[in-house]
CSV table of C-alpha atoms and ligand atoms in Angstrom, one decimal:
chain,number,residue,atom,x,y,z
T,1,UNK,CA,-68.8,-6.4,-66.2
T,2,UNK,CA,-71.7,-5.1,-64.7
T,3,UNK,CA,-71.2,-1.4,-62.8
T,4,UNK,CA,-73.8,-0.7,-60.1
T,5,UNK,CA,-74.3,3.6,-59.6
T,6,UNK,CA,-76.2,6.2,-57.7
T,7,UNK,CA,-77.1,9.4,-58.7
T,8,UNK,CA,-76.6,12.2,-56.4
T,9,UNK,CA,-79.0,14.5,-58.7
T,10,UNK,CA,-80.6,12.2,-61.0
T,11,UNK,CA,-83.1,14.8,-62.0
T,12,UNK,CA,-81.0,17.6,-63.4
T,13,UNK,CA,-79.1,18.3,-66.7
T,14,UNK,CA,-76.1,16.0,-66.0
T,15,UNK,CA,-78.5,13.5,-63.7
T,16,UNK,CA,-81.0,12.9,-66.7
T,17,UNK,CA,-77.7,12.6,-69.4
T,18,UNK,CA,-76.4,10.1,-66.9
T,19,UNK,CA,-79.3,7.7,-67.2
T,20,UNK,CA,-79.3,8.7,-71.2
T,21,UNK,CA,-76.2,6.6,-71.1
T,22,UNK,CA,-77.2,4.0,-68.5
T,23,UNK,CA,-80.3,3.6,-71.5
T,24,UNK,CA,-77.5,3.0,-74.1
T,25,UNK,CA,-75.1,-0.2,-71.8
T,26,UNK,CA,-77.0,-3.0,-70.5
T,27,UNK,CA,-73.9,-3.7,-68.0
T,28,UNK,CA,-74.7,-0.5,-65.8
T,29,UNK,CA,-77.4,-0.6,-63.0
T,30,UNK,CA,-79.0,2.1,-61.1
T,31,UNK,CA,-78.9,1.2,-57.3
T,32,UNK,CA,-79.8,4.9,-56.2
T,33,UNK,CA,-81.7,8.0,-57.0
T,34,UNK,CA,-82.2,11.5,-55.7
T,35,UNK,CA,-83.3,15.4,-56.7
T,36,UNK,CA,-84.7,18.0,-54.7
T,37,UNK,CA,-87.8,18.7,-55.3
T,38,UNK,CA,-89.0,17.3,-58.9
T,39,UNK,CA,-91.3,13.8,-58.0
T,40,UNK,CA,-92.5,13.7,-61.1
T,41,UNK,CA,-89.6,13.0,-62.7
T,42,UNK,CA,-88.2,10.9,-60.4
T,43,UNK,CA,-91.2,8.6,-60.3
T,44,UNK,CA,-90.2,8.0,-63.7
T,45,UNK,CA,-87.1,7.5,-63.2
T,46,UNK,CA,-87.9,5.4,-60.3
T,47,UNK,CA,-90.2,2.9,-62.8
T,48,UNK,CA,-87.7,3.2,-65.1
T,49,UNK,CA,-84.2,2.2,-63.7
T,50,UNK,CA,-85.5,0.7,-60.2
T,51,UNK,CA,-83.2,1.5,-57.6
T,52,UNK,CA,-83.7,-0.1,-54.8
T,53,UNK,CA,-83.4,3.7,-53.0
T,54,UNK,CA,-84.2,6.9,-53.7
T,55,UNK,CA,-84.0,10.2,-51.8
T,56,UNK,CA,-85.9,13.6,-51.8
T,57,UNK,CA,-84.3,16.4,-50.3
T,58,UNK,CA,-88.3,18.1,-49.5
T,59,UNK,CA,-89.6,16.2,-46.6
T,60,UNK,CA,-93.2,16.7,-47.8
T,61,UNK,CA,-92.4,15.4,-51.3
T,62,UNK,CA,-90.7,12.3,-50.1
T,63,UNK,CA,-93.7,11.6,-48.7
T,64,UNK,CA,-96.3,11.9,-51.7
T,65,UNK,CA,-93.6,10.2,-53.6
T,66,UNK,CA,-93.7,7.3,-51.4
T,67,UNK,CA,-97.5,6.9,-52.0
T,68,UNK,CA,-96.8,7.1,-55.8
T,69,UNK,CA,-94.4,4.5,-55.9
T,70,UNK,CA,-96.0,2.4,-53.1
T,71,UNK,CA,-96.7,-0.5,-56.2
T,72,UNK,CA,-92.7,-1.2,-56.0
T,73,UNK,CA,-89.7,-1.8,-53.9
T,74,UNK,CA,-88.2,1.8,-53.6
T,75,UNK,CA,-86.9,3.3,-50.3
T,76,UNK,CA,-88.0,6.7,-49.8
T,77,UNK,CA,-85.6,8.5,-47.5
T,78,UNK,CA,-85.5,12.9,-47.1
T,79,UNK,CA,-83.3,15.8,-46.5
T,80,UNK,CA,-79.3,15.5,-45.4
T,81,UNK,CA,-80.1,12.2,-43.8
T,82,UNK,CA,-81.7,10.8,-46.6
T,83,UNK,CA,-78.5,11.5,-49.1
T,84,UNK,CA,-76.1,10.4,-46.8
T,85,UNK,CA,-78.3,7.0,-46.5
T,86,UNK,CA,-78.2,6.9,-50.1
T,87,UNK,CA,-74.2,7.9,-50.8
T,88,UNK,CA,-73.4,4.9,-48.9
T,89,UNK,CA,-76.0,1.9,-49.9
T,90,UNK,CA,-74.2,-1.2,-49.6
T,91,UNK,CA,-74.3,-2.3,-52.9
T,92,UNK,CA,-73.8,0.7,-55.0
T,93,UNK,CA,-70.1,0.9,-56.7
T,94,UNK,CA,-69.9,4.3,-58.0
T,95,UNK,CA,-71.8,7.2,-56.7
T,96,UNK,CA,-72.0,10.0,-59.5
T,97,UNK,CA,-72.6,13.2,-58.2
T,98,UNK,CA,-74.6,15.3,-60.4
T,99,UNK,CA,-76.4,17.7,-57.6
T,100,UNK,CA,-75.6,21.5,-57.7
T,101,UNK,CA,-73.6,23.5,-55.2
T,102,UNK,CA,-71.6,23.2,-51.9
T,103,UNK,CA,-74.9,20.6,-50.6
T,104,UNK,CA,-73.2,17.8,-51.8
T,105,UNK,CA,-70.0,18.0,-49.7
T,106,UNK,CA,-71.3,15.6,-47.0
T,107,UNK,CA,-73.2,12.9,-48.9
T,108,UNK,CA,-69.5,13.3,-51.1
T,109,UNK,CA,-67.8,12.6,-48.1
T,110,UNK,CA,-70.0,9.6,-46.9
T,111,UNK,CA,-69.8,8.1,-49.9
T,112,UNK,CA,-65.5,8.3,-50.4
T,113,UNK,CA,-65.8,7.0,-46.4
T,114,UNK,CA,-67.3,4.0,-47.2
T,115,UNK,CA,-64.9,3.0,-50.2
T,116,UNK,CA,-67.0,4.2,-53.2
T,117,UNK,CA,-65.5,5.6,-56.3
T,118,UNK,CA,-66.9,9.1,-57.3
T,119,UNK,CA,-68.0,10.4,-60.9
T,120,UNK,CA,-67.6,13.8,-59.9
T,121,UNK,CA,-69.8,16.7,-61.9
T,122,UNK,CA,-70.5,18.7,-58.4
T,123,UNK,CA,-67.6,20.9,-58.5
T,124,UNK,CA,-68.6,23.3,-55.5
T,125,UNK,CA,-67.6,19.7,-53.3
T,126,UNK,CA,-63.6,20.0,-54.6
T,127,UNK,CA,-63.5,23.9,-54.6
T,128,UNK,CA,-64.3,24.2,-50.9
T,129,UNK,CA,-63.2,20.8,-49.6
T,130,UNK,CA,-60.4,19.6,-52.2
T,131,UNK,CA,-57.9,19.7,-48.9
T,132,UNK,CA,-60.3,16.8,-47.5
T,133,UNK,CA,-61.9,15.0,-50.1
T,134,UNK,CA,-58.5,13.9,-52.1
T,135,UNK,CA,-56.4,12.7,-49.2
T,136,UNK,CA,-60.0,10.7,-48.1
T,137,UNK,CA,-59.9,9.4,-51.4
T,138,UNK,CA,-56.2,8.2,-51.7
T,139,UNK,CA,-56.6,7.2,-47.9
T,140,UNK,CA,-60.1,5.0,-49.3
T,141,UNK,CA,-58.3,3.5,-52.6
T,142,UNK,CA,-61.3,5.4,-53.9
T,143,UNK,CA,-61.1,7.1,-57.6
T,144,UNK,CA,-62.2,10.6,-58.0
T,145,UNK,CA,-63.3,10.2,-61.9
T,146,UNK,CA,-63.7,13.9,-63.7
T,147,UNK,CA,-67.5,14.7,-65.3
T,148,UNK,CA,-66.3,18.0,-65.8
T,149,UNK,CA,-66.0,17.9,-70.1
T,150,UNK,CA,-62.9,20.0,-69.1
T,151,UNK,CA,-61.4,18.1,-66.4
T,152,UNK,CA,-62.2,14.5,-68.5
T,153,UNK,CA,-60.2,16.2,-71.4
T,154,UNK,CA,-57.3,16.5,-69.0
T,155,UNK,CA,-57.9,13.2,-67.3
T,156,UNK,CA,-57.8,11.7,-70.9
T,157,UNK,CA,-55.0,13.6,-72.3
T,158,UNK,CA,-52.3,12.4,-69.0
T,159,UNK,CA,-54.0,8.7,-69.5
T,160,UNK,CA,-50.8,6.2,-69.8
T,161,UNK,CA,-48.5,9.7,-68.4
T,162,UNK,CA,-46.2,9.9,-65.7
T,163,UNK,CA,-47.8,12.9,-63.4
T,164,UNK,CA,-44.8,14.3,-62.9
T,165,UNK,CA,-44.8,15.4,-66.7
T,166,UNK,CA,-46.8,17.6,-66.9
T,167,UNK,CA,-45.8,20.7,-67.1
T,168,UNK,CA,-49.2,22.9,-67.3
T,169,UNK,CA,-52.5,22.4,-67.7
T,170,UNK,CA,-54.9,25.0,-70.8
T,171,UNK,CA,-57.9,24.7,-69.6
T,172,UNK,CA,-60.7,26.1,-72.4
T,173,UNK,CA,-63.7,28.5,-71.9
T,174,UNK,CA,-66.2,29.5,-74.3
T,175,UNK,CA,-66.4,32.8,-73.0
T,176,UNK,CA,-69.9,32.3,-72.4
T,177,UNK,CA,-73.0,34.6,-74.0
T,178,UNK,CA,-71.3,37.7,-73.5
T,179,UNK,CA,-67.8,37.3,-74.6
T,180,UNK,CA,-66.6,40.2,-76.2
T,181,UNK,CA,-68.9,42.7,-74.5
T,182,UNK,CA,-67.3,45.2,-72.0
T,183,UNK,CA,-68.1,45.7,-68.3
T,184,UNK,CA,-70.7,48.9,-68.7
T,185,UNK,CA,-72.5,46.6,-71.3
T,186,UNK,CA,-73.1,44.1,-68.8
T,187,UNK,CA,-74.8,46.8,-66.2
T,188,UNK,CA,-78.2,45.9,-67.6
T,189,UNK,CA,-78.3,42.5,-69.2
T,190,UNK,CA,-80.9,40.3,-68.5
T,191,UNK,CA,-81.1,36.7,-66.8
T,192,UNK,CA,-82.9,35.3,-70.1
T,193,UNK,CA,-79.6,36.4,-72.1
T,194,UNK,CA,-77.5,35.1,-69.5
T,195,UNK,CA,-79.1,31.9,-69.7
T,196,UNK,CA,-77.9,31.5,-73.1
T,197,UNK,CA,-74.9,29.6,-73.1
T,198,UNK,CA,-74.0,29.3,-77.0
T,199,UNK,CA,-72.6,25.4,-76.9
T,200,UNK,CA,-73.7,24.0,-74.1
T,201,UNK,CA,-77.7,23.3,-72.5
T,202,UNK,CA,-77.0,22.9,-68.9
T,203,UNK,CA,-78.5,23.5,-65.4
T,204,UNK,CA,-79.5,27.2,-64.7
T,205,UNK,CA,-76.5,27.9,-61.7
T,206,UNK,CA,-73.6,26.4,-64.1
T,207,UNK,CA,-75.2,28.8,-67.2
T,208,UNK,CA,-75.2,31.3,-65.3
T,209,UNK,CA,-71.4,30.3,-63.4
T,210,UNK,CA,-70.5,30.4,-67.8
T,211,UNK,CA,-71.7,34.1,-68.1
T,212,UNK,CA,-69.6,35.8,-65.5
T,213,UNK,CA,-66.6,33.2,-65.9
T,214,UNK,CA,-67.3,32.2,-62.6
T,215,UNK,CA,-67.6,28.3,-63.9
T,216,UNK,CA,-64.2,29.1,-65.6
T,217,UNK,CA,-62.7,30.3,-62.0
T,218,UNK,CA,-63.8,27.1,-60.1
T,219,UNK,CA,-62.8,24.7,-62.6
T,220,UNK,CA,-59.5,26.0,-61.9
T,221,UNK,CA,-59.6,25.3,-58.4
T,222,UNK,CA,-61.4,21.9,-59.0
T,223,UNK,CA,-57.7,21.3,-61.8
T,224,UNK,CA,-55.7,21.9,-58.9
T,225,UNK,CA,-57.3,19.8,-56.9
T,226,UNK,CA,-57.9,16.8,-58.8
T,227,UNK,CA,-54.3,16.9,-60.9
T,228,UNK,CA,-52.3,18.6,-57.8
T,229,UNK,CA,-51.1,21.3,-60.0
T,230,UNK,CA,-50.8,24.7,-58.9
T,231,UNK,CA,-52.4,27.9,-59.9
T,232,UNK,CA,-48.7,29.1,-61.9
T,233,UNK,CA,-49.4,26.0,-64.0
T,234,UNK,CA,-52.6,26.4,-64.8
T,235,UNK,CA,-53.9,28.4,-67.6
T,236,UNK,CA,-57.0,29.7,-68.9
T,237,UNK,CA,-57.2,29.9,-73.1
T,238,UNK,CA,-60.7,31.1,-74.9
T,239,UNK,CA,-62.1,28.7,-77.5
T,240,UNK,CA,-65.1,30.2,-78.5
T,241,UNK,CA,-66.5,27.0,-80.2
T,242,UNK,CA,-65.8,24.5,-77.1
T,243,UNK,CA,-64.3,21.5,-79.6
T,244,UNK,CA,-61.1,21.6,-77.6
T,245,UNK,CA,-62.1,21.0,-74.4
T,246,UNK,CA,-59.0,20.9,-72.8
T,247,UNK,CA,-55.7,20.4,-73.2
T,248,UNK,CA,-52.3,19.3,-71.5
T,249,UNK,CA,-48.5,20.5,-72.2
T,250,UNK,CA,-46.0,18.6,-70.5
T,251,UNK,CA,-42.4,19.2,-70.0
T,252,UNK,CA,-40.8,18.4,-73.5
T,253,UNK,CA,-43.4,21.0,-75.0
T,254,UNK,CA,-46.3,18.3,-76.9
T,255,UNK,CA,-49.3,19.9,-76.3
T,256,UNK,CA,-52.0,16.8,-75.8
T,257,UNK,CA,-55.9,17.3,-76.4
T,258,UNK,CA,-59.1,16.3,-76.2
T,259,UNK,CA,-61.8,17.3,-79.0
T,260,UNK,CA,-65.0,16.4,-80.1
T,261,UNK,CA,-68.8,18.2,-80.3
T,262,UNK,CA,-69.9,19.5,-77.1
T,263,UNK,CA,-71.8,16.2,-75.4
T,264,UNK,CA,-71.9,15.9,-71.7
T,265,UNK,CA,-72.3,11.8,-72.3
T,266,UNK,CA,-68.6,11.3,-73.5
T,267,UNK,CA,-67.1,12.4,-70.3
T,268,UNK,CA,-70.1,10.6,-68.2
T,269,UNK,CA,-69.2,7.3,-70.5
T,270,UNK,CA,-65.7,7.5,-69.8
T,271,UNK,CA,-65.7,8.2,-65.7
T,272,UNK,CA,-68.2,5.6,-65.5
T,273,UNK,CA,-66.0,2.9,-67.8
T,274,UNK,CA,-62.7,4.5,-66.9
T,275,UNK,CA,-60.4,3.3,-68.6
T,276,UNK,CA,-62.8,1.7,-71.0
T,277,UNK,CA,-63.8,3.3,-74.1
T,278,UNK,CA,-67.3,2.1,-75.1
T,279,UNK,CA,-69.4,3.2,-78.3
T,280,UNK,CA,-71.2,6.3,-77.7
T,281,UNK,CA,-74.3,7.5,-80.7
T,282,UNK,CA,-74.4,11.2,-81.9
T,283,UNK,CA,-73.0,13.4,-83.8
T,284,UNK,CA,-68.9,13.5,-84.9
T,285,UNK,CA,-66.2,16.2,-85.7
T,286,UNK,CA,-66.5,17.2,-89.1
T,287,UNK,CA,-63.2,18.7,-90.2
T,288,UNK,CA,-64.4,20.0,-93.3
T,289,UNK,CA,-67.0,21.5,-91.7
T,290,UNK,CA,-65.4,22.8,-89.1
T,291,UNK,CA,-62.4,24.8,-91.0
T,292,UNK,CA,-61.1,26.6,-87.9
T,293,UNK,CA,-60.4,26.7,-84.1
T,294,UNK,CA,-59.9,30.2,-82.5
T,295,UNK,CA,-58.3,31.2,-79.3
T,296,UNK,CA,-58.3,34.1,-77.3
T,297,UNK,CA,-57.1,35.4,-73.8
T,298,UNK,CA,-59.7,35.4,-71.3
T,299,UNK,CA,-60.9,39.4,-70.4
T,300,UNK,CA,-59.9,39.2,-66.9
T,301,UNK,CA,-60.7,43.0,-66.7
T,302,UNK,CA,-64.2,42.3,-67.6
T,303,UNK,CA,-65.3,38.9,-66.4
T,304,UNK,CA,-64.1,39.1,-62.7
T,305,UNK,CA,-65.3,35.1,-62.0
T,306,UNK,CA,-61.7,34.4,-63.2
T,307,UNK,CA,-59.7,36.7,-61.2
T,308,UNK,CA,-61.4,36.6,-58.1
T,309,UNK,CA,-61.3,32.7,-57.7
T,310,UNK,CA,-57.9,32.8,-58.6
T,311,UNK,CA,-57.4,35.5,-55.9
T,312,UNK,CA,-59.8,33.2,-53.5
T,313,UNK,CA,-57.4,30.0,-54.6
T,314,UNK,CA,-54.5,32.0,-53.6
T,315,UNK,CA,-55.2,33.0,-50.7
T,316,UNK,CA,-56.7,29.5,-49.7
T,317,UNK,CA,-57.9,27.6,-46.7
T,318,UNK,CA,-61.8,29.2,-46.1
T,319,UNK,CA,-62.1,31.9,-48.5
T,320,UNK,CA,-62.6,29.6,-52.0
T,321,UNK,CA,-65.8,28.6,-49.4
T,322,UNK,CA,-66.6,32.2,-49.3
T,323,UNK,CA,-66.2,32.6,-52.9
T,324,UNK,CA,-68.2,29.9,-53.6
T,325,UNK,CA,-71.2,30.2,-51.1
T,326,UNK,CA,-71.3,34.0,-52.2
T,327,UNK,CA,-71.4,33.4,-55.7
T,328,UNK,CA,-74.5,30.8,-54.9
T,329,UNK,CA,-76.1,33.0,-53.2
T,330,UNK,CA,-75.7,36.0,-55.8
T,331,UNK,CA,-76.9,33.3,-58.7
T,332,UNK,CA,-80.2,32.5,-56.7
T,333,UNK,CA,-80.5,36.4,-56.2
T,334,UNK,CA,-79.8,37.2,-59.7
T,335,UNK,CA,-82.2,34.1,-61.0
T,336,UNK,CA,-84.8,35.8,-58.9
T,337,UNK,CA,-84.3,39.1,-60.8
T,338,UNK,CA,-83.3,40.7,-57.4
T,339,UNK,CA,-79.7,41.8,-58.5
T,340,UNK,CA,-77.9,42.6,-61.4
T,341,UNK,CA,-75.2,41.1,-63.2
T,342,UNK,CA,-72.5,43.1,-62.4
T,343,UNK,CA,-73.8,42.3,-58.7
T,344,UNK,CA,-72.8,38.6,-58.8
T,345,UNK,CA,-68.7,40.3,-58.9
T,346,UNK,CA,-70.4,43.1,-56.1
T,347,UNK,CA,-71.7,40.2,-53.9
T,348,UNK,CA,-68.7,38.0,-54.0
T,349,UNK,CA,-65.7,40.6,-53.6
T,350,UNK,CA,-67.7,42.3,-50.4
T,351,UNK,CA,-68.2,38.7,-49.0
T,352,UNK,CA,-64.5,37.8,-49.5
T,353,UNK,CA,-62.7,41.1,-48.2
T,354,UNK,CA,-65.1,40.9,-44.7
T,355,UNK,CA,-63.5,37.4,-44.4
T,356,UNK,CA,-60.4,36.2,-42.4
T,357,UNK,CA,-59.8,33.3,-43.9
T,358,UNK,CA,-58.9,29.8,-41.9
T,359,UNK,CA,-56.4,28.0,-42.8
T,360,UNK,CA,-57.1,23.9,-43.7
T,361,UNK,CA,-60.2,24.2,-42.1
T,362,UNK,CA,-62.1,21.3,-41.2
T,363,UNK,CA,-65.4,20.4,-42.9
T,364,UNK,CA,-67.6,22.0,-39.7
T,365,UNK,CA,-65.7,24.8,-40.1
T,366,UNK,CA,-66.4,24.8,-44.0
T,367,UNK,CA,-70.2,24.5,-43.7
T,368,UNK,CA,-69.7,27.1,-40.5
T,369,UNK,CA,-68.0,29.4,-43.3
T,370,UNK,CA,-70.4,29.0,-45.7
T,371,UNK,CA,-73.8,30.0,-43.3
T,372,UNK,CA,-72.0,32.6,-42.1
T,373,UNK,CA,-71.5,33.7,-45.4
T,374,UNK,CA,-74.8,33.7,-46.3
T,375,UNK,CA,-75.5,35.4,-43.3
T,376,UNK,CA,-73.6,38.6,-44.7
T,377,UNK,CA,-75.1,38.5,-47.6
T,378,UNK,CA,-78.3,38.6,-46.4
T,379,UNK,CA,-77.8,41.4,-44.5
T,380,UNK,CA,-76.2,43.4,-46.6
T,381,UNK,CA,-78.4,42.7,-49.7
T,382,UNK,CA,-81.9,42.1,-48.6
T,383,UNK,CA,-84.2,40.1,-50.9
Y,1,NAD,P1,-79.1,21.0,-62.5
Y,1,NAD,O1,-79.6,22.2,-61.8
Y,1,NAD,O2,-79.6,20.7,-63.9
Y,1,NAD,O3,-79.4,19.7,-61.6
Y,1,NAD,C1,-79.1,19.7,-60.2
Y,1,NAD,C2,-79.6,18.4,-59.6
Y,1,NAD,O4,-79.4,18.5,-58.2
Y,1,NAD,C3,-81.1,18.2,-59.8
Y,1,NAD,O5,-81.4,16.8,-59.9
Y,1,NAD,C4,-81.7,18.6,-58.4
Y,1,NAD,O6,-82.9,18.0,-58.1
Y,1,NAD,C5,-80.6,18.2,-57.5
Y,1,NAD,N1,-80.6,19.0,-56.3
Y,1,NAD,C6,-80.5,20.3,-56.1
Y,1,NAD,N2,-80.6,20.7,-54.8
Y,1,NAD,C7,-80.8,19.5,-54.1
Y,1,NAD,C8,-80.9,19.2,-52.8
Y,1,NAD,N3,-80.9,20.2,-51.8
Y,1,NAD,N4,-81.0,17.9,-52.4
Y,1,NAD,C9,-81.0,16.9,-53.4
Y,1,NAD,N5,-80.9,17.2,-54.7
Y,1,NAD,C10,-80.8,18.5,-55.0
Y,1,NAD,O7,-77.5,21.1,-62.5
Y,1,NAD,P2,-76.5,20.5,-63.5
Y,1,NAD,O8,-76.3,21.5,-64.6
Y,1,NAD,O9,-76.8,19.1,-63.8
Y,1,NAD,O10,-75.2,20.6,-62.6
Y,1,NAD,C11,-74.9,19.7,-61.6
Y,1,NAD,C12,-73.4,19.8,-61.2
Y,1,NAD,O11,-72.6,19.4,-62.3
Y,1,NAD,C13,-73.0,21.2,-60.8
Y,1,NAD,O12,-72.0,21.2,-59.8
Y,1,NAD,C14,-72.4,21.7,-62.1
Y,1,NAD,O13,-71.4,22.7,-61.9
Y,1,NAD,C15,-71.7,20.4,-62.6
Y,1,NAD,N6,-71.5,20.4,-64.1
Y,1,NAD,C16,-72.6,20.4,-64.9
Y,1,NAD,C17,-72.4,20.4,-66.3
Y,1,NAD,C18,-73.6,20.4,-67.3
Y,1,NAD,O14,-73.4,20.2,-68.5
Y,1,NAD,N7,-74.8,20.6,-66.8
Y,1,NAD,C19,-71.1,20.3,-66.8
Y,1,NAD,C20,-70.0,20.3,-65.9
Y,1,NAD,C21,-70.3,20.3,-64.6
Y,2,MG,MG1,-66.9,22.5,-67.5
């Protein structure tokens, strides 16, 4: 059966894997498009897949990408209004949203309002707004389908379950580039060896998010949200080779999981065929090969991402906002080389304890919390 799709962020790491697998099943159709900034890609994109929209978040781009494409029959839209045009085009079934950070909250929203099911890779959306978006969605009939290779491990693992057994959810972490290191070594490490995630070639925010746990800390908060299980159920297991990549116990003790080599595409496949399994090329598990799988506790003492969201989860309502829109803001500081490492932990702890938190806040109040955020930040750590 043919499945029609947008692509909130068709430009990036998961955007450009997306279409990889569009490439591979004839039944799935591209209705929409958008990236930030990157035209020349999505020009491509455009000629290859036409959509019938696509949408640039810079105004002037949008506009020398209408010229380009002015040979076929693509909308250009721009900005906010422009991806909330585009998260609810009539015609598109399933909106996957592969854009980066707390931005896609609102063309998230649009799209759940008007009944479509979401592929969901933009975790900042259910950290901050998880208290909205799944009511919305079980309001809507609409399916919140995991991208995260963690989350679609789960997701897979409780397929055919009853909900209510499961008992606790082991969510695995790499550990990132600098497992094993202590906090002084991390003083002075630099963003080109932060960047190096040892499984996994992803977007610069999320490699980064891998190196200071922080990724590990909201992928909690997204596990709560998406299963409804709480942070005492919830745990966080090293497995420095990511071929677990999850896991579920459930209340007679059988541990279920999902394996396989590290490849963004399986977990794509399955939220876009849910609960299909389609053929998918690359490479296999080789048991031989592979001999061994090791676990370790996560160094909470070290790698504060972990604790502090947890704290920020616990505590609730506003302040996962603040730990998330701090932590943004400290990545795009640290990618700038304007911080250290160590300062992404600095950033996010100052932001949280000048916070009162509010509790269920609404989505203004969200977006209200996260600028005013930022405006801490900024004036506490200058550019
Ligand atoms: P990326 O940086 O590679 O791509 C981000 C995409 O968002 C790009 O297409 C970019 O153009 C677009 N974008 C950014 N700002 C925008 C704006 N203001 N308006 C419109 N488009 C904008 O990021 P990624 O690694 O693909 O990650 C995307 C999301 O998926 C993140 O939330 C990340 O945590 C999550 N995720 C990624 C992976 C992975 O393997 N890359 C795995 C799990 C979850
Ligand atoms: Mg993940």
């Amino acid at each position: 059966m043919e499945k029609i799709i947008g692509i909130l962020g068709s430009t990036g790491s998961i955007g450009t894997q997306t279409l990889e697998v569009v490439r591979e099943n004839k039944d799935l159709k591209v209705a929409a498009l958008s990236a930030g900034s990157n035209i020349e890609l999505l020009e491509k994109q455009i000629r290859e897949f036409h959509p019938s929209m696509a949408a640039v978040w810079d105004e002037e781009k949008a506009k020398e990408l209408e010229v380009r494409v002015a040979d076929l029959n693509v909308k250009i839209v721009n900005g906010m209004d422009g991806l909330l045009e585009m998260a609810v085009l009539p015609e598109m079934e399933i909106l996957v949203t592969a854009i980066v950070g707390m931005i896609g909250i609102r063309p998230t929203i649009a799209a759940i309002q008007a009944g479509k099911d979401i592929a969901l890779a933009n975790k900042e959306t259910l950290v901050t707004a998880g208290h909205l978006i799944m009511p919305m969605a079980k309001e809507k009939g609409v399916q919140i389908l995991p991208v995260d290779s963690e989350h679609s491990a789960i997701f897979q693992a409780i397929h055919g379950e009853n909900r209510k057994s499961i008992h606790k959810l082991l969510i695995t972490a790499s550990g990132g580039p600098f497992r094993g290191r202590k906090r002084e070594e991390l003083e002075t490490v630099r963003v080109e060896d932060a960047l190096k995630h040892p499984n996994w070639a992803m977007g610069q925010k999320i490699t980064i998010d891998s190196a200071t746990l922080v990724n590990k800390g909201l992928e909690v908060m997204e596990a709560k949200w998406l299963f409804d299980v709480d942070l005492d159920h919830i745990q966080v297991v090293v497995q420095p080779k990511s071929i677990i990549h999850s896991m579920v116990e459930f209340t007679d003790g059988a541990v279920m999981a999902q394996l396989g080599t590290p490849d963004m595409k399986l977990p794509i496949q399955y939220a876009l065929y849910y609960p299909e399994r389609r053929y998918l090329p690359g490479e296999r598990l080789d048991f031989g090969k592979l001999k061994e799988i090791t676990f370790e506790e996560p160094d909470m003492d070290t790698f504060l991402g972990l604790p502090l969201a947890m704290k920020a989860s616990r505590i609730g309502g506003s302040m996962p906002t603040v730990f998330n829109a701090a932590n943004e803001r400290a990545v795009a500081k640290f990618l700038k080389r304007k911080i250290g490492f160590l300062d992404i932990y600095r950033i996010i702890e100052d932001a949280m304890e000048h916070h009162e938190s509010i509790a269920n806040p609404a989505l203004e109040q969200i977006l209200e919390t996260e600028a005013k955020t930022y405006e801490w930040i900024e004036s506490r750590w200058k550019d």
